[in-house]
Short mmCIF file of N, CA and C in Angstrom, two decimals:
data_model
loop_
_atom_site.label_atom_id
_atom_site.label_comp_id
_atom_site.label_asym_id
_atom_site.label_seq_id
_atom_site.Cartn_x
_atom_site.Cartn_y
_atom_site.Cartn_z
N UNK A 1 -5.94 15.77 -8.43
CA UNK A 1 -4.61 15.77 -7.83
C UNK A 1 -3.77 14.74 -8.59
N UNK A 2 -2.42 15.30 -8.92
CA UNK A 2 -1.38 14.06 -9.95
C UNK A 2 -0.93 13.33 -8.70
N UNK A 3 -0.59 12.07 -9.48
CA UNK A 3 -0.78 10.62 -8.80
C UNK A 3 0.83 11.00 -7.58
N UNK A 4 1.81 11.96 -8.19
CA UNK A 4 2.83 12.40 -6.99
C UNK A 4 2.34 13.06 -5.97
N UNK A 5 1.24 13.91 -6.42
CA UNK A 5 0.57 14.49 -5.40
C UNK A 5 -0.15 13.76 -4.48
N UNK A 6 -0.89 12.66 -4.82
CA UNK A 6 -1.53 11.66 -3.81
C UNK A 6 -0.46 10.83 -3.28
N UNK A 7 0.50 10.61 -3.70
CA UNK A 7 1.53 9.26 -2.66
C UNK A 7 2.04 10.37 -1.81
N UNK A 8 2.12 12.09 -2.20
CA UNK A 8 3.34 12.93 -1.44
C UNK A 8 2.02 12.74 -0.22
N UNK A 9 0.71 13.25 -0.44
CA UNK A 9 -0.42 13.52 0.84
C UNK A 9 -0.16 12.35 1.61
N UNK A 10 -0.51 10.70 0.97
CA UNK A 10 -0.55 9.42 1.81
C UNK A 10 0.84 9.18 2.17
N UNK A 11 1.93 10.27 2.25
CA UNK A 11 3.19 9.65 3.22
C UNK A 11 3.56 11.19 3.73
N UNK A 12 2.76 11.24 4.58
CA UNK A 12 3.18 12.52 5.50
C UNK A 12 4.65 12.51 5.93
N UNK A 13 5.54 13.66 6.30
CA UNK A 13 6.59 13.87 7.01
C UNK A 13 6.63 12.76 8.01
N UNK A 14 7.74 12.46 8.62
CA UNK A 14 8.37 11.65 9.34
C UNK A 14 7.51 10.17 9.01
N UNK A 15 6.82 9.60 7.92
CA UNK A 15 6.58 8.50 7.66
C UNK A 15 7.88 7.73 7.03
N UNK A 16 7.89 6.30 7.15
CA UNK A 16 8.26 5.76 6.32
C UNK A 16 8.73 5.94 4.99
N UNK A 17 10.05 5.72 4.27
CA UNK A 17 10.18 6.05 3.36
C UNK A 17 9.69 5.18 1.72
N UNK A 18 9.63 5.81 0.54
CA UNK A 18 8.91 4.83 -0.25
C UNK A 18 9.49 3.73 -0.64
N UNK A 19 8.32 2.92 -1.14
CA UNK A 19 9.12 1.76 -1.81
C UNK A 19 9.89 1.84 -2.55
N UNK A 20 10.38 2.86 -3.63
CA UNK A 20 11.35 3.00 -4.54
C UNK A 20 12.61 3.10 -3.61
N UNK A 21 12.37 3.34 -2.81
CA UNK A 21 13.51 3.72 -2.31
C UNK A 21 14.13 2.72 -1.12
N UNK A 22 13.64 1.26 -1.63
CA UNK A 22 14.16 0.29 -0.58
C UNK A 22 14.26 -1.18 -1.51
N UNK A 23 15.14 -1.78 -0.49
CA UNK A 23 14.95 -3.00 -2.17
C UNK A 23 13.50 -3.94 -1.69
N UNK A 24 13.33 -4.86 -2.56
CA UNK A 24 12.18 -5.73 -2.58
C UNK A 24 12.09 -6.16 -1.41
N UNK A 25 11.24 -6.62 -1.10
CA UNK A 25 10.50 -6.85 0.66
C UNK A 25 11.00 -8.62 0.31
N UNK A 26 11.01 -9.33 1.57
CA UNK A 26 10.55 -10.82 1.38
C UNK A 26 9.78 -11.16 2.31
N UNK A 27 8.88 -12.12 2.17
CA UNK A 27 7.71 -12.55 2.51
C UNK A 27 7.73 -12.02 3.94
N UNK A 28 8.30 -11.81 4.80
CA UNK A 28 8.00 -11.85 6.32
C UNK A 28 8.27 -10.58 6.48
N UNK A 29 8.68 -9.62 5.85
CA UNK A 29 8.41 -8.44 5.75
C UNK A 29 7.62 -7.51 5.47
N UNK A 30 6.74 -8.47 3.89
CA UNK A 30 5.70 -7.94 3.37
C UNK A 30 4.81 -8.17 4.34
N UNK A 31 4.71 -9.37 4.98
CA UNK A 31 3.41 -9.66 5.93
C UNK A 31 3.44 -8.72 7.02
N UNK A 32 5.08 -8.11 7.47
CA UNK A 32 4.65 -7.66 8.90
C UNK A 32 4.38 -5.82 8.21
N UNK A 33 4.63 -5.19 6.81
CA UNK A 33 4.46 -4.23 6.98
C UNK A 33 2.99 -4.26 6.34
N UNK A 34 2.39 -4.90 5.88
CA UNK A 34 1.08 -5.21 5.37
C UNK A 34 0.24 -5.73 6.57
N UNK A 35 0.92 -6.01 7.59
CA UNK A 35 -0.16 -6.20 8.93
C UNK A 35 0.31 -5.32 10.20
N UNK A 36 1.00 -4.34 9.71
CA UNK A 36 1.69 -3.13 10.73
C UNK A 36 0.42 -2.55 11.57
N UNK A 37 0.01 -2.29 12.68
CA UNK A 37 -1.10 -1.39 13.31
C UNK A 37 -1.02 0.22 12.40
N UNK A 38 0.18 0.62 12.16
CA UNK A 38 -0.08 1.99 11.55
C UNK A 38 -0.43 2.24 9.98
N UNK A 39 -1.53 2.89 9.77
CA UNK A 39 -1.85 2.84 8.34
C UNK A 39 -0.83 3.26 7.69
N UNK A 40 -0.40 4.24 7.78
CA UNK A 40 1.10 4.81 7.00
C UNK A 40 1.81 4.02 6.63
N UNK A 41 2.39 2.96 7.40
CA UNK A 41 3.48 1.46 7.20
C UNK A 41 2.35 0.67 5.76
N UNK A 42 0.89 0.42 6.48
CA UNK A 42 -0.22 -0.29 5.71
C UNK A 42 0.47 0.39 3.81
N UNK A 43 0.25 1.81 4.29
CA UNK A 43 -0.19 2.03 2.79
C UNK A 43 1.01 2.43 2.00
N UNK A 44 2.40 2.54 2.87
CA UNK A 44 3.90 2.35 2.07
C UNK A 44 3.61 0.73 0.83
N UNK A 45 3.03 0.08 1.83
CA UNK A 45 3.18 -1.83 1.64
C UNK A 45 2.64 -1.88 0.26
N UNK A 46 1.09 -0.99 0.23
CA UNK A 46 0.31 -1.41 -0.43
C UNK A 46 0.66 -0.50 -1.98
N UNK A 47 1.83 0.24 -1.56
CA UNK A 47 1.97 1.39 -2.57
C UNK A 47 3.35 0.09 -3.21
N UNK A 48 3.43 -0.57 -3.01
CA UNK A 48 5.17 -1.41 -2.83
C UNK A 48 5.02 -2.23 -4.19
N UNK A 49 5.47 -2.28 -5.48
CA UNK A 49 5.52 -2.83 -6.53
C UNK A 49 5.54 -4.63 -6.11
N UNK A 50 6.54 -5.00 -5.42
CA UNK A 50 6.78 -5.81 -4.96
C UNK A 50 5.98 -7.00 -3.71
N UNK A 51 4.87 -6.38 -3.46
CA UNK A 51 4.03 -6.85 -2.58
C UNK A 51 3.54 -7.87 -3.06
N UNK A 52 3.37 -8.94 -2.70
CA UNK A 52 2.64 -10.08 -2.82
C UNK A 52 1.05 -10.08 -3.50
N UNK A 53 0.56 -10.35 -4.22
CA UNK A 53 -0.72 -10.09 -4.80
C UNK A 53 -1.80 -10.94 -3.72
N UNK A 54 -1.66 -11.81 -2.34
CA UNK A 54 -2.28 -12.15 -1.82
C UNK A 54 -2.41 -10.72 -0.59
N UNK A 55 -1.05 -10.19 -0.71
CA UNK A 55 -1.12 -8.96 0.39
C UNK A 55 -1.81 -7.97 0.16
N UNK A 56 -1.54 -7.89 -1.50
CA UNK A 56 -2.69 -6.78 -1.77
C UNK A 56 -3.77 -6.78 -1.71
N UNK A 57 -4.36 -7.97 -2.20
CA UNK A 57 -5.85 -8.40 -2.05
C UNK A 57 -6.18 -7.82 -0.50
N UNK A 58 -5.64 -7.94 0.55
CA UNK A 58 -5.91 -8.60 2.07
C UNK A 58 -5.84 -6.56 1.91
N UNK A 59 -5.21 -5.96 1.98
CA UNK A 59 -5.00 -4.15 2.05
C UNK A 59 -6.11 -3.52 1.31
N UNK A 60 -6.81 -4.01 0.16
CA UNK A 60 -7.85 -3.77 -0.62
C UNK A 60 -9.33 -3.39 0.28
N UNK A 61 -9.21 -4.71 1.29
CA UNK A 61 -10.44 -4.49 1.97
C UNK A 61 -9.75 -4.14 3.67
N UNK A 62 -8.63 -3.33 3.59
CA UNK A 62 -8.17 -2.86 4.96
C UNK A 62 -8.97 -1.72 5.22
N UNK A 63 -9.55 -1.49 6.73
CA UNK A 63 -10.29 -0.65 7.45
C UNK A 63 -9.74 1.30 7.11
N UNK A 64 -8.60 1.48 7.01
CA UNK A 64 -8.20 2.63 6.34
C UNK A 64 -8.47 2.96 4.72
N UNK A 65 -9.11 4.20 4.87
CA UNK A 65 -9.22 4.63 3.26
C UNK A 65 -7.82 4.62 2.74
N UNK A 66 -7.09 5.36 3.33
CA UNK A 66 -5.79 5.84 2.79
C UNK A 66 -4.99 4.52 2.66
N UNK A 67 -5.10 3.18 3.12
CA UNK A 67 -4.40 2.36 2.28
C UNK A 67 -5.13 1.85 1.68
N UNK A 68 -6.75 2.12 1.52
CA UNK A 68 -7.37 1.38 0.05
C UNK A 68 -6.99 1.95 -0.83
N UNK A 69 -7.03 3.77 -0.85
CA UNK A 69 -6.64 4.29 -1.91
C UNK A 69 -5.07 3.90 -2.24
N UNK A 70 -4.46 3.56 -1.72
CA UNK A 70 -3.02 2.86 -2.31
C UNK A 70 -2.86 2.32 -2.77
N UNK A 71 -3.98 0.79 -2.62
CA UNK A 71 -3.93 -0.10 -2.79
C UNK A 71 -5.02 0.05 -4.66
N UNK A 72 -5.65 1.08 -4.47
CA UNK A 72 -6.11 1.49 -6.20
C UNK A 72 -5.09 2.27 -6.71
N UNK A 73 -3.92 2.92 -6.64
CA UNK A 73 -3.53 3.32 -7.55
C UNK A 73 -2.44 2.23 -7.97
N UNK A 74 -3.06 1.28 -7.30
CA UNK A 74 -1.48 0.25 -8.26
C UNK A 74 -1.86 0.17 -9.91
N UNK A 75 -0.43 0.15 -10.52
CA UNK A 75 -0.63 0.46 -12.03
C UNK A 75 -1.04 -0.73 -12.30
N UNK A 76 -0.71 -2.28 -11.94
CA UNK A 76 -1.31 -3.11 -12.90
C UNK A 76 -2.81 -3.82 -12.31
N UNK A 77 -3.35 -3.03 -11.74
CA UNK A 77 -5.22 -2.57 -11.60
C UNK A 77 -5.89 -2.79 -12.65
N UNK A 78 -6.78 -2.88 -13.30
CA UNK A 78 -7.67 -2.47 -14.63
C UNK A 78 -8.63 -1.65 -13.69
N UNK A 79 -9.58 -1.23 -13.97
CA UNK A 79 -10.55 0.03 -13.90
C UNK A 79 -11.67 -0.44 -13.19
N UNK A 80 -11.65 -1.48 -13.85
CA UNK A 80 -12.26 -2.77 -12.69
C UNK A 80 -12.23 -2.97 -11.68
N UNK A 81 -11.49 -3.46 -11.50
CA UNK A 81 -10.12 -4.06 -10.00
C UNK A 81 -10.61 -2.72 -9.05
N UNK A 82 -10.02 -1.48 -9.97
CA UNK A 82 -9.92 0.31 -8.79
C UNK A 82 -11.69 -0.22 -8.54
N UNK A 83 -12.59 0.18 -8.80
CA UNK A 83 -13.63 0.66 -8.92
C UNK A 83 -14.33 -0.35 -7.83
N UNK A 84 -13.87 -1.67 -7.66
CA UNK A 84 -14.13 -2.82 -6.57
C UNK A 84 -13.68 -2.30 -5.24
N UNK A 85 -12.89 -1.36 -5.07
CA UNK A 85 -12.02 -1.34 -4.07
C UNK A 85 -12.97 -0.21 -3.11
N UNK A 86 -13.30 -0.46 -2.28
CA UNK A 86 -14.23 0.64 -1.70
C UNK A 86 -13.57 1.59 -1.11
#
């Protein structure tokens, strides 16, 4: 599946809209949508260029697949990094 095809599946209808499409988060934002109860909010955060690299770390090992897998397709990952991410 192309990588539009996996962010279109992990943001179902009436979710949240993407990060491209909002400006940069600041800290108390990133924390509350990176500690949101709904995975959908979780994995907008973790999809979010702009996220804090301590937030991402913390979404990496979040209880939802669908924001780990978010949290691996970030581009500046190495193969490494994805492959850690359970």
């Amino acid at each position: 599946m192309a990588a539009a095809g996996l962010h279109a599946w992990l943001r179902p209808t009436g979710s949240p809209s993407t990060p491209s499409d909002e400006p940069p988060l600041d800290r108390w934002e990133a924390e509350a949508k990176a500690r949101d109860d709904n995975e959908w909010t979780r994995a907008a955060a973790a999809a979010d260029p702009s996220l804090p690299t301590d937030l991402v770390a913390e979404l990496a090992v979040d209880p939802s697949p669908a924001v780990r897998l978010a949290v691996s397709m970030r581009p500046e990952l190495s193969e490494e990094q994805r492959a850690a991410i359970n």
